[in-house]
Amino acid sequence: MSLLDKIKESLANLDPDSTREYVEEAVKSNIPVRDILDAMASGMEEVGRRYERGEYFVADLIVAGDIFKDIMENLLRPLIKKESGEVIGRIVIGTVYGDIHDIGKNLVATFLEAAGFEVIDLGVDVPPEKFVDAIKQYNPDIVGISALLTSTMIHMKHIIDAIKEAGLRYKVKIIVGGAPVTEKFAKEIGADAYAENAFKAVEICKKLIE
Ligand code: B1M
């Protein structure tokens, strides 16, 4: 089994020590952070599948989230280098209300910061008025909205509608993402862009501010 498969497996098995050990080994072997994160994201998908099959419970989702966050913060984030010291744009980002998933959003925020964006992170469970207030306060170029639940992704539309109603839609580009979100859905709700992962999000945000 490759090292990346071992990372995926140990995370899916909720084994913090082995996951950490394999990630450390991968870093030492100069495996790119991006590949390590892809393996960890696959591990999280497997956790989700086991949860769907009734083999795991919510407590296991929490454990998986904690392992991911610990490795991200302590091992991987310090390796993500800033591309330049210059600020290239400002983005306000948050997870929709009713939704507390933030691992993917945090990854997007981390890579945007590394690419030179100033990121204002509103956190999770963010109501439309908080996005509207943040646009007034920070005057961002871009608003980023994340959702991980099929039941909360529609709130992205409510947030975009609130931005329109406040007369602020012309001021910002809006990018959406998260596991259940698709390009088609993004178009339907009036977003400017959709990104399937953190790396694409950076690419697209750079285009949005051109
Ligand atoms: Co939740 N959960 N969860 N969960 N959880 C999912 C999402 C689920 C798919 C699991 C499953 O059943 N297979 C399922 C949703 C099903 C559905 O809606 N169809 C689910 C459920 C049901 C629930 C609860 C309802 C469980 C319950 O309580 N009964 C509950 C809901 C709580 C709530 O939000 N109100 C719940 C709770 C939780 C925890 C809190 C325990 C924990 C989250 C911890 C945290 O985030 N701090 C958790 C976890 C860990 C998961 C899974 C296992 C992993 C999510 C994750 O972190 N993935 C997840 C299974 C899965 O996703 N397949 C699951 C890794 C991360 C790197 O990927 O977040 O997709 P992701 O982000 C990617 C892209 O999507 C994209 O880029 C990221 C990085 O490349 N992206 C963007 C994300 N946001 C973006 C924004 C952008 C652009 C790209 O632009 C702005």
PDB file of C-alpha atoms and ligand atoms in Angstrom, residues 37-38 40-52 57-66 68-69 91-95 98-108 112 124 143-152 156 175-180 193-201 205, ligand 1:
ATOM      1  CA  LEU A  37      -4.454  16.761   1.623  1.00  0.00           C
ATOM      2  CA  ASP A  38      -6.129  14.874  -1.243  1.00  0.00           C
ATOM      3  CA  MET A  40      -6.820  13.032   3.820  1.00  0.00           C
ATOM      4  CA  ALA A  41      -9.927  14.292   2.006  1.00  0.00           C
ATOM      5  CA  SER A  42     -10.432  10.764   0.574  1.00  0.00           C
ATOM      6  CA  GLY A  43     -10.115   9.424   4.129  1.00  0.00           C
ATOM      7  CA  MET A  44     -12.869  11.814   5.224  1.00  0.00           C
ATOM      8  CA  GLU A  45     -15.082  10.642   2.337  1.00  0.00           C
ATOM      9  CA  GLU A  46     -14.607   7.064   3.506  1.00  0.00           C
ATOM     10  CA  VAL A  47     -15.590   8.150   7.044  1.00  0.00           C
ATOM     11  CA  GLY A  48     -18.748   9.627   5.499  1.00  0.00           C
ATOM     12  CA  ARG A  49     -19.493   6.369   3.667  1.00  0.00           C
ATOM     13  CA  ARG A  50     -19.052   4.335   6.863  1.00  0.00           C
ATOM     14  CA  TYR A  51     -21.393   6.766   8.631  1.00  0.00           C
ATOM     15  CA  GLU A  52     -23.978   6.306   5.862  1.00  0.00           C
ATOM     16  CA  PHE A  57     -21.825   7.464  14.425  1.00  0.00           C
ATOM     17  CA  VAL A  58     -21.758  11.246  14.808  1.00  0.00           C
ATOM     18  CA  ALA A  59     -19.103  10.872  17.529  1.00  0.00           C
ATOM     19  CA  ASP A  60     -16.862   9.242  14.894  1.00  0.00           C
ATOM     20  CA  LEU A  61     -17.394  12.167  12.502  1.00  0.00           C
ATOM     21  CA  ILE A  62     -16.243  14.447  15.332  1.00  0.00           C
ATOM     22  CA  VAL A  63     -13.110  12.323  15.907  1.00  0.00           C
ATOM     23  CA  ALA A  64     -12.303  12.350  12.167  1.00  0.00           C
ATOM     24  CA  GLY A  65     -12.730  16.145  12.104  1.00  0.00           C
ATOM     25  CA  ASP A  66     -10.411  16.538  15.108  1.00  0.00           C
ATOM     26  CA  PHE A  68      -7.912  16.331  10.279  1.00  0.00           C
ATOM     27  CA  LYS A  69      -7.760  19.704  12.041  1.00  0.00           C
ATOM     28  CA  ILE A  91     -12.495  37.882   0.384  1.00  0.00           C
ATOM     29  CA  VAL A  92     -15.186  37.395   3.006  1.00  0.00           C
ATOM     30  CA  ILE A  93     -15.881  33.700   3.527  1.00  0.00           C
ATOM     31  CA  GLY A  94     -18.234  31.659   5.688  1.00  0.00           C
ATOM     32  CA  THR A  95     -20.298  28.489   6.023  1.00  0.00           C
ATOM     33  CA  GLY A  98     -27.562  25.736   9.864  1.00  0.00           C
ATOM     34  CA  ASP A  99     -24.227  24.207   8.885  1.00  0.00           C
ATOM     35  CA  ILE A 100     -21.191  23.795  11.147  1.00  0.00           C
ATOM     36  CA  HIS A 101     -18.822  22.010   8.743  1.00  0.00           C
ATOM     37  CA  ASP A 102     -15.698  24.133   8.419  1.00  0.00           C
ATOM     38  CA  ILE A 103     -12.769  21.917   7.444  1.00  0.00           C
ATOM     39  CA  GLY A 104     -13.186  22.503   3.700  1.00  0.00           C
ATOM     40  CA  LYS A 105     -13.885  26.226   4.156  1.00  0.00           C
ATOM     41  CA  ASN A 106     -10.778  26.555   6.322  1.00  0.00           C
ATOM     42  CA  LEU A 107      -8.685  24.843   3.651  1.00  0.00           C
ATOM     43  CA  VAL A 108     -10.026  27.239   1.031  1.00  0.00           C
ATOM     44  CA  LEU A 112      -6.369  31.864  -0.535  1.00  0.00           C
ATOM     45  CA  VAL A 124     -19.792  28.702  10.526  1.00  0.00           C
ATOM     46  CA  VAL A 143     -17.728  36.633  -1.091  1.00  0.00           C
ATOM     47  CA  GLY A 144     -17.177  32.885  -0.602  1.00  0.00           C
ATOM     48  CA  ILE A 145     -19.930  30.629   0.689  1.00  0.00           C
ATOM     49  CA  SER A 146     -19.500  27.015   1.771  1.00  0.00           C
ATOM     50  CA  ALA A 147     -22.164  24.367   2.506  1.00  0.00           C
ATOM     51  CA  LEU A 148     -21.768  20.650   3.227  1.00  0.00           C
ATOM     52  CA  LEU A 149     -25.351  19.527   3.693  1.00  0.00           C
ATOM     53  CA  THR A 150     -27.975  19.036   0.991  1.00  0.00           C
ATOM     54  CA  SER A 151     -30.415  20.607   3.453  1.00  0.00           C
ATOM     55  CA  THR A 152     -28.342  23.798   3.877  1.00  0.00           C
ATOM     56  CA  MET A 156     -26.538  29.945  -0.357  1.00  0.00           C
ATOM     57  CA  ILE A 175     -18.006  31.922  -5.305  1.00  0.00           C
ATOM     58  CA  VAL A 176     -19.657  28.861  -3.777  1.00  0.00           C
ATOM     59  CA  GLY A 177     -18.439  25.368  -2.933  1.00  0.00           C
ATOM     60  CA  GLY A 178     -18.805  22.329  -0.709  1.00  0.00           C
ATOM     61  CA  ALA A 179     -19.377  18.615  -1.272  1.00  0.00           C
ATOM     62  CA  PRO A 180     -23.050  18.720  -2.421  1.00  0.00           C
ATOM     63  CA  ALA A 193     -18.397  30.847  -9.757  1.00  0.00           C
ATOM     64  CA  TYR A 194     -18.118  27.373  -8.290  1.00  0.00           C
ATOM     65  CA  ALA A 195     -14.995  25.531  -7.161  1.00  0.00           C
ATOM     66  CA  GLU A 196     -14.795  21.832  -6.412  1.00  0.00           C
ATOM     67  CA  ASN A 197     -11.766  22.122  -4.152  1.00  0.00           C
ATOM     68  CA  ALA A 198      -9.447  24.586  -2.432  1.00  0.00           C
ATOM     69  CA  PHE A 199      -6.908  24.634  -5.265  1.00  0.00           C
ATOM     70  CA  LYS A 200      -9.532  25.391  -7.903  1.00  0.00           C
ATOM     71  CA  ALA A 201     -10.977  28.042  -5.570  1.00  0.00           C
ATOM     72  CA  CYS A 205     -10.680  33.734  -7.258  1.00  0.00           C
TER      73      CYS A 205
HETATM   74 CO1  B1M B   1     -21.070  15.833   8.704  1.00  0.00          CO
HETATM   75  N1  B1M B   1     -22.038  15.193   7.147  1.00  0.00           N
HETATM   76  N2  B1M B   1     -22.758  16.010   9.681  1.00  0.00           N
HETATM   77  N3  B1M B   1     -19.970  16.260  10.228  1.00  0.00           N
HETATM   78  N4  B1M B   1     -19.620  15.195   7.737  1.00  0.00           N
HETATM   79  C1  B1M B   1     -21.271  14.977   5.929  1.00  0.00           C
HETATM   80  C2  B1M B   1     -21.178  16.257   5.111  1.00  0.00           C
HETATM   81  C3  B1M B   1     -22.092  13.808   5.204  1.00  0.00           C
HETATM   82  C4  B1M B   1     -21.885  13.822   3.656  1.00  0.00           C
HETATM   83  C5  B1M B   1     -21.657  12.446   5.783  1.00  0.00           C
HETATM   84  C6  B1M B   1     -22.421  11.317   5.117  1.00  0.00           C
HETATM   85  O1  B1M B   1     -23.551  11.059   5.473  1.00  0.00           O
HETATM   86  N5  B1M B   1     -21.833  10.672   4.145  1.00  0.00           N
HETATM   87  C7  B1M B   1     -23.507  14.130   5.690  1.00  0.00           C
HETATM   88  C8  B1M B   1     -24.330  15.063   4.800  1.00  0.00           C
HETATM   89  C9  B1M B   1     -25.356  14.329   3.999  1.00  0.00           C
HETATM   90  C10 B1M B   1     -26.132  15.244   3.154  1.00  0.00           C
HETATM   91  O2  B1M B   1     -26.458  16.343   3.458  1.00  0.00           O
HETATM   92  N6  B1M B   1     -26.454  14.720   1.993  1.00  0.00           N
HETATM   93  C11 B1M B   1     -23.246  14.722   7.060  1.00  0.00           C
HETATM   94  C12 B1M B   1     -24.214  14.782   8.099  1.00  0.00           C
HETATM   95  C13 B1M B   1     -25.524  14.073   7.842  1.00  0.00           C
HETATM   96  C14 B1M B   1     -23.983  15.466   9.308  1.00  0.00           C
HETATM   97  C15 B1M B   1     -24.952  15.679  10.475  1.00  0.00           C
HETATM   98  C16 B1M B   1     -26.387  16.035  10.055  1.00  0.00           C
HETATM   99  C17 B1M B   1     -24.918  14.409  11.342  1.00  0.00           C
HETATM  100  C18 B1M B   1     -25.892  14.429  12.494  1.00  0.00           C
HETATM  101  O3  B1M B   1     -25.781  15.223  13.394  1.00  0.00           O
HETATM  102  N7  B1M B   1     -26.846  13.539  12.429  1.00  0.00           N
HETATM  103  C19 B1M B   1     -24.276  16.837  11.248  1.00  0.00           C
HETATM  104  C20 B1M B   1     -24.751  18.207  10.754  1.00  0.00           C
HETATM  105  C21 B1M B   1     -24.274  19.306  11.649  1.00  0.00           C
HETATM  106  C22 B1M B   1     -24.540  20.659  11.025  1.00  0.00           C
HETATM  107  O4  B1M B   1     -23.739  21.145  10.252  1.00  0.00           O
HETATM  108  N8  B1M B   1     -25.682  21.243  11.346  1.00  0.00           N
HETATM  109  C23 B1M B   1     -22.838  16.625  10.869  1.00  0.00           C
HETATM  110  C24 B1M B   1     -21.773  16.977  11.686  1.00  0.00           C
HETATM  111  C25 B1M B   1     -20.445  16.771  11.378  1.00  0.00           C
HETATM  112  C26 B1M B   1     -19.321  17.062  12.362  1.00  0.00           C
HETATM  113  C27 B1M B   1     -19.494  18.389  13.090  1.00  0.00           C
HETATM  114  C28 B1M B   1     -19.282  15.951  13.393  1.00  0.00           C
HETATM  115  C29 B1M B   1     -18.045  16.959  11.440  1.00  0.00           C
HETATM  116  C30 B1M B   1     -17.555  18.330  10.912  1.00  0.00           C
HETATM  117  C31 B1M B   1     -16.394  18.873  11.694  1.00  0.00           C
HETATM  118  C32 B1M B   1     -15.956  20.193  11.113  1.00  0.00           C
HETATM  119  O5  B1M B   1     -16.133  20.520   9.950  1.00  0.00           O
HETATM  120  N9  B1M B   1     -15.400  20.977  11.993  1.00  0.00           N
HETATM  121  C33 B1M B   1     -18.588  16.212  10.220  1.00  0.00           C
HETATM  122  C34 B1M B   1     -17.768  15.611   9.222  1.00  0.00           C
HETATM  123  C35 B1M B   1     -16.288  15.528   9.538  1.00  0.00           C
HETATM  124  C36 B1M B   1     -18.285  15.122   8.004  1.00  0.00           C
HETATM  125  C37 B1M B   1     -17.545  14.408   6.859  1.00  0.00           C
HETATM  126  C38 B1M B   1     -17.246  12.986   7.311  1.00  0.00           C
HETATM  127  C39 B1M B   1     -16.267  15.060   6.382  1.00  0.00           C
HETATM  128  C40 B1M B   1     -16.392  16.526   5.931  1.00  0.00           C
HETATM  129  C41 B1M B   1     -15.016  17.079   5.670  1.00  0.00           C
HETATM  130  O6  B1M B   1     -14.445  17.764   6.508  1.00  0.00           O
HETATM  131  N10 B1M B   1     -14.407  16.698   4.520  1.00  0.00           N
HETATM  132  C42 B1M B   1     -18.622  14.487   5.695  1.00  0.00           C
HETATM  133  C43 B1M B   1     -18.495  13.363   4.686  1.00  0.00           C
HETATM  134  C44 B1M B   1     -18.116  13.880   3.291  1.00  0.00           C
HETATM  135  O7  B1M B   1     -17.880  15.025   3.070  1.00  0.00           O
HETATM  136  N11 B1M B   1     -18.151  12.982   2.339  1.00  0.00           N
HETATM  137  C45 B1M B   1     -19.855  14.739   6.443  1.00  0.00           C
HETATM  138  C46 B1M B   1     -13.022  17.060   4.180  1.00  0.00           C
HETATM  139  C47 B1M B   1     -12.984  18.430   3.491  1.00  0.00           C
HETATM  140  C48 B1M B   1     -11.538  18.729   3.074  1.00  0.00           C
HETATM  141  O8  B1M B   1     -13.763  18.368   2.314  1.00  0.00           O
HETATM  142  O9  B1M B   1     -15.570  19.841   3.302  1.00  0.00           O
HETATM  143  O10 B1M B   1     -15.895  18.698   1.048  1.00  0.00           O
HETATM  144  P1  B1M B   1     -15.019  19.345   2.045  1.00  0.00           P
HETATM  145  O11 B1M B   1     -14.320  20.632   1.355  1.00  0.00           O
HETATM  146  C49 B1M B   1     -13.682  20.575   0.082  1.00  0.00           C
HETATM  147  C50 B1M B   1     -14.637  20.888  -1.092  1.00  0.00           C
HETATM  148  O12 B1M B   1     -15.977  20.570  -0.841  1.00  0.00           O
HETATM  149  C51 B1M B   1     -14.390  22.321  -1.397  1.00  0.00           C
HETATM  150  O13 B1M B   1     -13.012  22.488  -1.086  1.00  0.00           O
HETATM  151  C52 B1M B   1     -12.717  21.744   0.095  1.00  0.00           C
HETATM  152  C53 B1M B   1     -11.256  21.396   0.131  1.00  0.00           C
HETATM  153  O14 B1M B   1     -10.768  20.879  -1.073  1.00  0.00           O
HETATM  154  N12 B1M B   1     -15.099  23.396  -0.698  1.00  0.00           N
HETATM  155  C54 B1M B   1     -15.165  24.635  -1.260  1.00  0.00           C
HETATM  156  C55 B1M B   1     -15.690  23.453   0.497  1.00  0.00           C
HETATM  157  N13 B1M B   1     -16.158  24.671   0.741  1.00  0.00           N
HETATM  158  C56 B1M B   1     -15.841  25.435  -0.313  1.00  0.00           C
HETATM  159  C57 B1M B   1     -16.080  26.785  -0.586  1.00  0.00           C
HETATM  160  C58 B1M B   1     -15.619  27.304  -1.798  1.00  0.00           C
HETATM  161  C59 B1M B   1     -14.971  26.495  -2.728  1.00  0.00           C
HETATM  162  C60 B1M B   1     -14.720  25.161  -2.467  1.00  0.00           C
HETATM  163  O15 B1M B   1     -15.771  28.586  -2.146  1.00  0.00           O
HETATM  164  C61 B1M B   1     -16.206  29.507  -1.199  1.00  0.00           C
END
